[in-house]
Structure formats: C-alpha cells, structure tokens
Short mmCIF file of C-alpha atoms in Angstrom, two decimals:
data_model
loop_
_atom_site.label_atom_id
_atom_site.label_comp_id
_atom_site.label_asym_id
_atom_site.label_seq_id
_atom_site.Cartn_x
_atom_site.Cartn_y
_atom_site.Cartn_z
CA UNK C 132 0.35 0.32 -0.02
CA UNK C 133 1.12 3.14 -0.97
CA UNK C 134 1.96 6.24 1.47
CA UNK C 135 2.13 9.49 -0.34
CA UNK C 136 3.60 11.97 1.68
CA UNK C 137 0.88 15.74 2.55
CA UNK C 138 0.84 17.74 5.29
CA UNK C 139 4.87 17.77 5.70
CA UNK C 140 3.71 18.85 9.84
CA UNK C 141 3.30 15.64 10.19
CA UNK C 142 4.77 14.04 8.30
CA UNK C 143 8.75 15.03 8.53
CA UNK C 144 11.09 12.60 9.41
CA UNK C 145 12.88 10.81 11.81
CA UNK C 146 11.60 11.51 14.96
CA UNK C 147 9.03 14.39 13.86
CA UNK C 148 7.07 11.54 12.34
CA UNK C 149 5.70 10.83 15.36
CA UNK C 150 3.80 12.98 17.21
CA UNK C 151 2.41 11.92 21.04
CA UNK C 152 0.22 13.15 23.40
CA UNK C 153 0.90 11.58 26.60
CA UNK C 154 3.77 14.22 27.72
CA UNK C 155 1.62 16.99 26.56
CA UNK C 156 -1.56 16.14 27.62
CA UNK C 157 0.29 15.69 31.93
CA UNK C 158 -1.74 12.11 31.75
CA UNK C 159 -4.14 13.89 32.34
CA UNK C 160 -7.52 12.15 30.90
CA UNK C 161 -10.41 14.75 31.71
CA UNK C 162 -11.20 16.46 28.46
CA UNK C 163 -10.12 20.62 28.56
CA UNK C 164 -12.41 23.55 27.15
CA UNK C 165 -11.80 24.58 23.53
CA UNK C 166 -10.01 27.59 22.64
CA UNK C 167 -12.70 29.46 21.63
CA UNK C 168 -14.75 28.59 24.81
CA UNK C 169 -11.98 29.44 26.66
CA UNK C 170 -11.28 32.08 25.43
CA UNK C 171 -14.79 33.75 25.51
CA UNK C 172 -14.73 32.65 28.91
CA UNK C 173 -11.52 35.07 29.73
CA UNK C 174 -13.10 37.94 28.08
CA UNK C 175 -16.94 37.76 29.70
CA UNK C 176 -15.02 36.89 33.37
CA UNK C 177 -12.69 40.88 32.03
CA UNK C 178 -15.54 42.60 31.16
CA UNK C 179 -17.45 40.88 34.68
CA UNK C 180 -14.41 41.88 37.38
CA UNK C 181 -13.94 45.87 34.81
CA UNK C 182 -17.46 45.92 35.91
CA UNK C 183 -17.37 45.79 39.43
CA UNK C 184 -19.41 42.35 39.55
CA UNK C 185 -18.78 39.31 41.29
CA UNK C 186 -20.84 36.53 39.86
CA UNK C 187 -22.95 35.86 42.07
CA UNK C 188 -24.68 39.49 40.76
CA UNK C 189 -23.37 39.17 37.18
CA UNK C 190 -25.23 35.92 37.94
CA UNK C 191 -28.64 37.64 39.32
CA UNK C 192 -28.51 40.31 36.93
CA UNK C 193 -28.93 37.93 33.94
CA UNK C 194 -30.70 35.62 35.44
CA UNK C 195 -28.23 32.69 35.71
CA UNK C 196 -26.90 31.36 38.42
CA UNK C 197 -23.84 31.92 39.58
CA UNK C 198 -22.17 28.69 38.62
CA UNK C 199 -23.41 29.10 34.97
CA UNK C 200 -21.35 32.60 34.87
CA UNK C 201 -18.20 30.12 36.78
CA UNK C 202 -19.14 27.44 34.02
CA UNK C 203 -18.55 29.57 31.15
CA UNK C 204 -16.07 31.71 32.41
CA UNK C 205 -13.71 28.59 32.79
CA UNK C 206 -14.45 27.45 29.10
CA UNK C 207 -17.18 24.57 30.29
CA UNK C 208 -20.30 25.00 29.33
CA UNK C 209 -21.42 26.87 25.61
CA UNK C 210 -23.12 30.26 26.11
CA UNK C 211 -26.91 30.38 24.97
CA UNK C 212 -27.89 33.39 22.98
CA UNK C 213 -29.91 34.66 26.15
CA UNK C 214 -27.08 34.66 27.72
CA UNK C 215 -24.49 36.67 25.63
CA UNK C 216 -26.74 39.11 25.41
CA UNK C 217 -27.91 39.69 29.04
CA UNK C 218 -23.80 39.82 29.80
CA UNK C 219 -23.57 41.59 27.40
CA UNK C 220 -26.16 44.93 27.67
CA UNK C 221 -24.28 44.30 31.82
CA UNK C 222 -20.71 44.63 31.50
CA UNK C 223 -20.90 48.48 29.51
CA UNK C 224 -22.12 46.37 25.57
CA UNK C 225 -18.57 46.96 23.92
CA UNK C 226 -19.93 44.83 21.51
CA UNK C 227 -17.10 42.49 22.24
CA UNK C 228 -19.00 39.47 23.22
CA UNK C 229 -21.83 39.92 20.28
CA UNK C 230 -18.11 39.66 18.04
CA UNK C 231 -16.30 36.56 19.91
CA UNK C 232 -19.82 34.56 20.12
CA UNK C 233 -19.89 34.45 16.62
CA UNK C 234 -16.35 32.00 16.92
CA UNK C 235 -17.55 29.29 19.81
CA UNK C 236 -17.83 26.09 18.60
CA UNK C 237 -17.89 22.77 20.99
CA UNK C 238 -16.10 20.77 18.38
CA UNK C 239 -13.35 19.74 20.76
CA UNK C 240 -15.52 19.85 23.96
CA UNK C 241 -16.01 16.33 25.18
CA UNK C 242 -12.28 15.34 24.00
CA UNK C 243 -9.46 13.52 25.60
CA UNK C 244 -6.89 16.54 25.04
CA UNK C 245 -4.57 13.73 23.04
CA UNK C 246 -7.49 12.80 20.90
CA UNK C 247 -8.29 15.94 20.23
CA UNK C 248 -6.23 16.66 16.68
CA UNK C 249 -7.92 12.38 15.25
CA UNK C 250 -10.71 14.01 15.64
CA UNK C 251 -10.12 17.35 13.82
CA UNK C 252 -8.25 14.94 11.03
CA UNK C 253 -11.47 12.45 11.14
CA UNK C 254 -13.78 15.22 9.97
CA UNK C 255 -12.31 15.53 6.74
CA UNK C 256 -10.73 12.20 5.88
CA UNK C 257 -11.27 10.03 2.77
CA UNK C 258 -11.43 7.78 4.56
CA UNK C 259 -11.16 5.65 7.85
CA UNK C 260 -10.55 2.39 9.37
CA UNK C 261 -11.07 1.32 12.62
CA UNK C 262 -9.79 -2.42 14.37
CA UNK C 263 -11.21 -2.39 18.28
CA UNK C 264 -10.81 -5.21 20.69
CA UNK C 265 -11.90 -3.71 23.90
CA UNK C 266 -15.18 -1.67 23.13
CA UNK C 267 -17.62 -1.08 20.90
CA UNK C 268 -16.08 1.37 18.69
CA UNK C 269 -16.92 4.94 19.80
CA UNK C 270 -18.30 6.08 15.95
CA UNK C 271 -20.80 2.90 17.21
CA UNK C 272 -21.74 3.23 20.04
CA UNK C 273 -25.31 3.48 21.43
CA UNK C 274 -25.76 7.09 24.06
CA UNK C 275 -26.66 4.31 26.95
CA UNK C 276 -22.71 2.34 26.37
CA UNK C 277 -21.44 5.67 26.01
CA UNK C 278 -22.24 6.89 29.02
CA UNK C 279 -22.15 3.69 30.90
CA UNK C 280 -18.39 3.58 29.67
CA UNK C 281 -17.89 7.36 30.96
CA UNK C 282 -19.42 6.76 33.79
CA UNK C 283 -17.38 4.10 34.74
CA UNK C 284 -13.89 5.19 34.12
CA UNK C 285 -11.67 6.78 36.35
CA UNK C 286 -11.25 9.39 37.70
CA UNK C 287 -14.77 9.50 38.30
CA UNK C 288 -16.54 12.91 36.37
CA UNK C 289 -19.19 15.46 36.88
CA UNK C 290 -22.17 15.18 35.39
CA UNK C 291 -21.30 18.46 33.25
CA UNK C 292 -18.56 16.03 32.57
CA UNK C 293 -19.65 13.53 31.96
CA UNK C 294 -22.32 15.16 29.31
CA UNK C 295 -19.92 17.16 27.65
CA UNK C 296 -18.39 14.25 26.83
CA UNK C 297 -21.65 12.21 25.75
CA UNK C 298 -22.29 14.74 23.54
CA UNK C 299 -19.35 14.97 21.98
CA UNK C 300 -19.51 11.27 21.15
CA UNK C 301 -23.07 11.59 19.25
CA UNK C 302 -21.63 14.40 17.69
CA UNK C 303 -19.27 12.48 15.94
CA UNK C 304 -21.50 10.18 14.82
CA UNK C 305 -22.76 12.14 12.38
CA UNK C 306 -20.20 12.04 10.17
CA UNK C 307 -21.33 8.52 9.01
CA UNK C 308 -24.82 10.41 7.14
CA UNK C 309 -23.38 13.48 6.41
CA UNK C 310 -20.36 12.29 4.51
CA UNK C 311 -22.23 9.21 2.83
CA UNK C 312 -18.86 8.87 0.56
CA UNK C 313 -16.70 8.59 2.66
CA UNK C 314 -15.66 4.98 3.35
CA UNK C 315 -16.29 3.86 7.24
CA UNK C 316 -14.40 0.39 7.76
CA UNK C 317 -15.29 -1.60 11.27
CA UNK C 318 -13.38 -4.86 12.65
CA UNK C 319 -14.07 -5.48 15.95
CA UNK C 320 -13.56 -8.70 17.84
CA UNK C 321 -16.35 -10.62 18.55
CA UNK C 322 -15.79 -11.09 22.19
CA UNK C 323 -16.35 -6.83 22.76
CA UNK C 324 -20.28 -7.48 22.30
CA UNK C 325 -20.59 -10.12 24.64
CA UNK C 326 -19.38 -7.65 27.02
CA UNK C 327 -22.25 -6.69 29.23
CA UNK C 328 -23.27 -3.35 30.69
CA UNK C 329 -27.09 -2.93 31.19
CA UNK C 330 -29.45 -5.89 31.20
CA UNK C 331 -30.80 -7.86 28.20
CA UNK C 332 -33.18 -5.39 26.94
CA UNK C 333 -29.87 -2.59 26.58
CA UNK C 334 -27.93 -4.47 25.35
CA UNK C 335 -30.39 -5.55 22.25
CA UNK C 336 -30.33 -1.77 21.90
CA UNK C 337 -26.49 -1.42 22.03
CA UNK C 338 -26.54 -4.35 18.71
CA UNK C 339 -29.84 -2.73 17.41
CA UNK C 340 -27.95 0.24 17.56
CA UNK C 341 -24.83 -0.92 16.29
CA UNK C 342 -26.35 -2.53 13.41
CA UNK C 343 -28.69 0.11 12.11
CA UNK C 344 -25.57 2.17 12.07
CA UNK C 345 -23.67 -0.19 9.58
CA UNK C 346 -26.58 -0.86 7.27
CA UNK C 347 -25.72 2.80 5.51
CA UNK C 348 -23.76 1.89 2.15
CA UNK C 349 -20.64 3.81 2.92
CA UNK C 350 -19.37 1.93 6.41
CA UNK C 351 -18.77 -1.75 6.65
CA UNK C 352 -18.28 -3.74 9.63
CA UNK C 353 -16.28 -7.09 9.76
CA UNK C 354 -16.45 -9.06 13.21
CA UNK C 355 -13.78 -11.47 14.22
CA UNK C 356 -15.16 -14.52 15.91
CA UNK C 357 -13.93 -16.25 18.86
CA UNK C 358 -12.69 -19.42 17.49
CA UNK C 359 -10.70 -17.02 15.06
CA UNK C 360 -7.21 -17.66 15.65
CA UNK C 361 -4.67 -15.48 16.83
CA UNK C 362 -3.80 -12.64 14.11
CA UNK C 363 -2.01 -9.65 12.53
CA UNK C 364 -3.28 -6.91 14.79
CA UNK C 365 -3.08 -8.01 18.82
CA UNK C 366 -0.58 -5.45 19.79
CA UNK C 367 -4.16 -3.07 19.94
CA UNK C 368 -6.70 -1.06 18.88
CA UNK C 369 -5.82 1.07 15.89
CA UNK C 370 -7.26 3.21 13.45
CA UNK C 371 -6.51 4.56 9.87
CA UNK C 372 -7.23 7.60 7.88
CA UNK C 373 -6.40 8.95 4.75
CA UNK C 374 -6.35 12.83 4.14
CA UNK C 375 -7.37 14.47 1.21
CA UNK C 376 -4.03 14.78 -0.07
CA UNK C 377 -3.80 10.87 -0.14
CA UNK C 378 -1.70 10.51 2.77
CA UNK C 379 -2.50 8.36 5.28
CA UNK C 380 -1.97 8.22 9.09
CA UNK C 381 -2.55 5.63 12.27
CA UNK C 382 -3.67 6.77 15.68
CA UNK C 383 -3.55 4.01 19.09
CA UNK C 384 -4.91 4.53 22.13
CA UNK C 385 -3.27 2.75 25.84
CA UNK C 386 -4.19 3.54 29.26
CA UNK C 387 -3.90 7.36 29.58
CA UNK C 388 -2.01 8.36 26.59
CA UNK C 389 -3.20 8.95 22.55
CA UNK C 390 -0.64 8.69 19.94
CA UNK C 391 -0.88 10.00 16.54
CA UNK C 392 1.40 8.59 13.78
CA UNK C 393 2.91 9.70 9.98
CA UNK C 394 6.07 7.83 10.23
CA UNK C 395 5.33 6.18 6.95
CA UNK C 396 6.97 2.63 7.27
CA UNK C 397 5.02 3.18 10.59
CA UNK C 398 2.13 3.24 8.97
CA UNK C 399 2.66 1.16 6.01
CA UNK C 400 2.75 -1.19 8.37
CA UNK C 401 -0.16 -0.93 10.45
CA UNK C 402 -1.93 -0.75 6.70
CA UNK C 403 -0.84 -4.31 5.94
CA UNK C 404 -2.03 -5.62 10.18
CA UNK C 405 -5.38 -4.12 8.88
CA UNK C 406 -5.86 -5.34 5.44
CA UNK C 407 -4.68 -8.95 6.83
CA UNK C 408 -7.35 -8.69 9.73
CA UNK C 409 -9.93 -7.93 6.91
CA UNK C 410 -8.51 -11.73 5.08
CA UNK C 411 -9.14 -13.00 8.72
CA UNK C 412 -12.64 -11.64 9.89
CA UNK C 413 -15.72 -12.60 8.67
CA UNK C 414 -17.66 -10.87 5.74
CA UNK C 415 -19.74 -7.58 6.82
CA UNK C 416 -22.73 -10.01 5.53
CA UNK C 417 -22.15 -13.34 8.40
CA UNK C 418 -20.99 -10.43 10.65
CA UNK C 419 -24.13 -8.83 10.73
CA UNK C 420 -25.30 -12.86 10.62
CA UNK C 421 -23.13 -13.42 13.99
CA UNK C 422 -24.62 -10.13 15.21
CA UNK C 423 -28.43 -10.69 14.70
CA UNK C 424 -27.98 -14.07 16.70
CA UNK C 425 -25.55 -12.26 19.64
CA UNK C 426 -29.25 -10.18 19.88
CA UNK C 427 -31.93 -12.88 20.13
CA UNK C 428 -35.63 -12.24 20.58
CA UNK C 429 -37.16 -10.21 22.48
#
C-alpha cells in the first residue's frame, strides 16, 4: 500500500514524524475546554471584573446562576444567545461578546486532550478504518453504552463533564451520515459484544444501534469471531485514515495517552496488518448475521 507525503507538518521525518500526546497532556484524562470557549470565558470574566461585579451579582442580573457564570468563564459551557445578550448589556455593551460569540465552537468540548488532533483529521478524512478489541468503537456506540463507559472510568466525572463527553461522542457519529461518499470500515472482536453493561434489553438496544449504524452503504462492519486464530493486530486497537492529499495516518490509544502516527514506514506496517485482518474476519453479511444471533429475540 503506497503512502504518499501530504502535510509536511505531520509527515516530517524520523522522530518528528511521530507525534505523541502522553507528555503534552501531562497524563490527564479529563477533556479540556476548546480554545474558543476558553477565550470567550476569559473575555466574560474580564468584562465582569471591569464592571465591578462578582459572579453571583452578574448571575442575578442576567438571570443565570453563579455556577453557570463560572462554567462559561472557565470554558466548560457553551453560552446561549440569552446569556450573551444579557451579559453584553450588563458589562457595558461594548459589542465584544456578541462578536466573540460568532466564533464559538464546541467541536472539541468533551474530547480527551490527546484525541483532539485525530478528531479534527477524522472530520476531513476521505476514508477511515478502525480495529477495536476492547470496546464497541465510539462511532458505533449507543447513547446508553457510551454513558456507561464514561460513568465507569476513573477518575470519576461530574454530571456536567459526563454530558459534555456524551454529547461530543454522539456528535462525532453524525459524520457517517453527513459524509455518504466517505468509506468507514470497522473490524471488531466478537467478545466486545459479549461484555455486558446493562440488562438484556440494553444489550439488544446496543446491537440494534450497531446494526443500524452499519447498514449505511458507506459503512462496513466485520467481526472477528471467537473461534478465530491468533492474528496480526493483537498488539491493540488501531485507526487509520487517508487525507484528501493522499497521506495515510494512524492513531493508537492506551492507558492515559494517545498517539498520532505519521511515519510512513510505521503507518504502512499498520495498513498491512489491517488489510490482513480484513481477510481473516467474517465478511460483512456473516458479521451482521452473527450480531443478529447474539441479539436474540426480545
């Protein structure tokens, strides 16, 4: 499989071609606020303090709680139009908040720090391949399954943090429908669908969700059955994408870190492993039949 040079900032050579997030995020698993939310929050705080108002006082004026004001100032919450307008009026009507609000995005809110760069690349990729042996891939998770995953991780999350992460995950799934010409390939180990997270009804709902998501013409799901022999991808989960420029990049994730891989030789090796596993996994039709058997009757 040919690997073509694309963005030089990613491709590079030697050590520069391999981007690691584990050091950059300091081992922190909590998702950080997006830059636009954080910047907007700092402007709100500066204007509030210039007006001589505490968070509680501003909250009383704009008819929001002081906790909401705090969440906006810390970049953890997307302000609605009412908050922007009322805060603008309460802090001197400078127009700064109205203008800044136009550039707000929560595209990275709820995403782990080391995953954000991959998520940005994912949105513009011309193809995406995913192998997973731990969990149902994020793009195929039902809301209840994703909530259970986030609810069970350590460190524990606040309700607000959990909702942010859940919202970000559900938002990512929309791209499979919104980009019908982009092929999405998934290879998932069968045992993933045996791991219970709720009652029988919840498990059936999960499989129904996976079957529905993978029924799209641009989405392919292959299951590696329990009876399959040892194979080339046993080193762990991997994701591979192709950019519009023809460059292939890979991503792997472990405990407390994620790694974007741009080195051509390493990506080529991962592509070879993935292609080999495709031939060892069940064909799409048999994979769907297996999931339907696992689902069983209600």
